[in-house]
């Protein structure tokens, strides 16, 4: 491997350690992601609203009046979005463009 490639690989490793933090890896288990909740009540509301949303989608009946906290569901979706990983991909892309 050329010296330039080794330096780039080292830089990618440093960036990965800094940005790749959504998934946590352990020796025995599959990777996992943490979702922060205020308490068990919020967790229950999120699960309940996700299930209601799925039921509503399956029924595809606009005539039924179901109360679903879409804001809560969207907030959780935002928490799942891997922002740090996207920043890393931007940095890696910049490195590759500079090399070309």
GROMACS .gro file of C-alpha atoms in nm, residues 45-94:
model
   50
   45UNK     CA    1  -4.676   0.635   2.384
   46UNK     CA    2  -4.420   0.592   2.106
   47UNK     CA    3  -4.488   0.219   2.074
   48UNK     CA    4  -4.865   0.269   2.088
   49UNK     CA    5  -4.861   0.545   1.826
   50UNK     CA    6  -4.636   0.344   1.595
   51UNK     CA    7  -4.872   0.049   1.618
   52UNK     CA    8  -5.176   0.273   1.557
   53UNK     CA    9  -5.005   0.425   1.255
   54UNK     CA   10  -4.937   0.078   1.114
   55UNK     CA   11  -5.295  -0.030   1.177
   56UNK     CA   12  -5.426   0.284   1.007
   57UNK     CA   13  -5.199   0.223   0.709
   58UNK     CA   14  -5.320  -0.135   0.681
   59UNK     CA   15  -5.686  -0.037   0.703
   60UNK     CA   16  -5.651   0.242   0.447
   61UNK     CA   17  -5.987   0.372   0.563
   62UNK     CA   18  -5.994   0.751   0.582
   63UNK     CA   19  -6.343   0.745   0.731
   64UNK     CA   20  -6.221   0.619   1.068
   65UNK     CA   21  -6.119   0.881   1.322
   66UNK     CA   22  -5.807   0.758   1.501
   67UNK     CA   23  -5.598   0.972   1.732
   68UNK     CA   24  -5.229   0.925   1.652
   69UNK     CA   25  -4.953   1.152   1.778
   70UNK     CA   26  -4.770   1.193   1.446
   71UNK     CA   27  -4.539   1.454   1.602
   72UNK     CA   28  -4.410   1.198   1.851
   73UNK     CA   29  -4.349   0.945   1.575
   74UNK     CA   30  -4.165   1.202   1.361
   75UNK     CA   31  -3.955   1.311   1.660
   76UNK     CA   32  -3.841   0.952   1.713
   77UNK     CA   33  -3.762   0.921   1.343
   78UNK     CA   34  -3.538   1.228   1.376
   79UNK     CA   35  -3.356   1.065   1.667
   80UNK     CA   36  -3.291   0.760   1.449
   81UNK     CA   37  -3.139   0.963   1.165
   82UNK     CA   38  -2.759   0.906   1.161
   83UNK     CA   39  -2.641   1.269   1.134
   84UNK     CA   40  -2.283   1.198   1.247
   85UNK     CA   41  -2.249   0.919   0.993
   86UNK     CA   42  -2.371   1.149   0.717
   87UNK     CA   43  -2.101   1.403   0.813
   88UNK     CA   44  -1.840   1.126   0.793
   89UNK     CA   45  -1.958   1.030   0.446
   90UNK     CA   46  -1.922   1.394   0.337
   91UNK     CA   47  -1.565   1.403   0.470
   92UNK     CA   48  -1.473   1.074   0.302
   93UNK     CA   49  -1.624   1.198  -0.024
   94UNK     CA   50  -1.419   1.518  -0.001
   0.00000   0.00000   0.00000
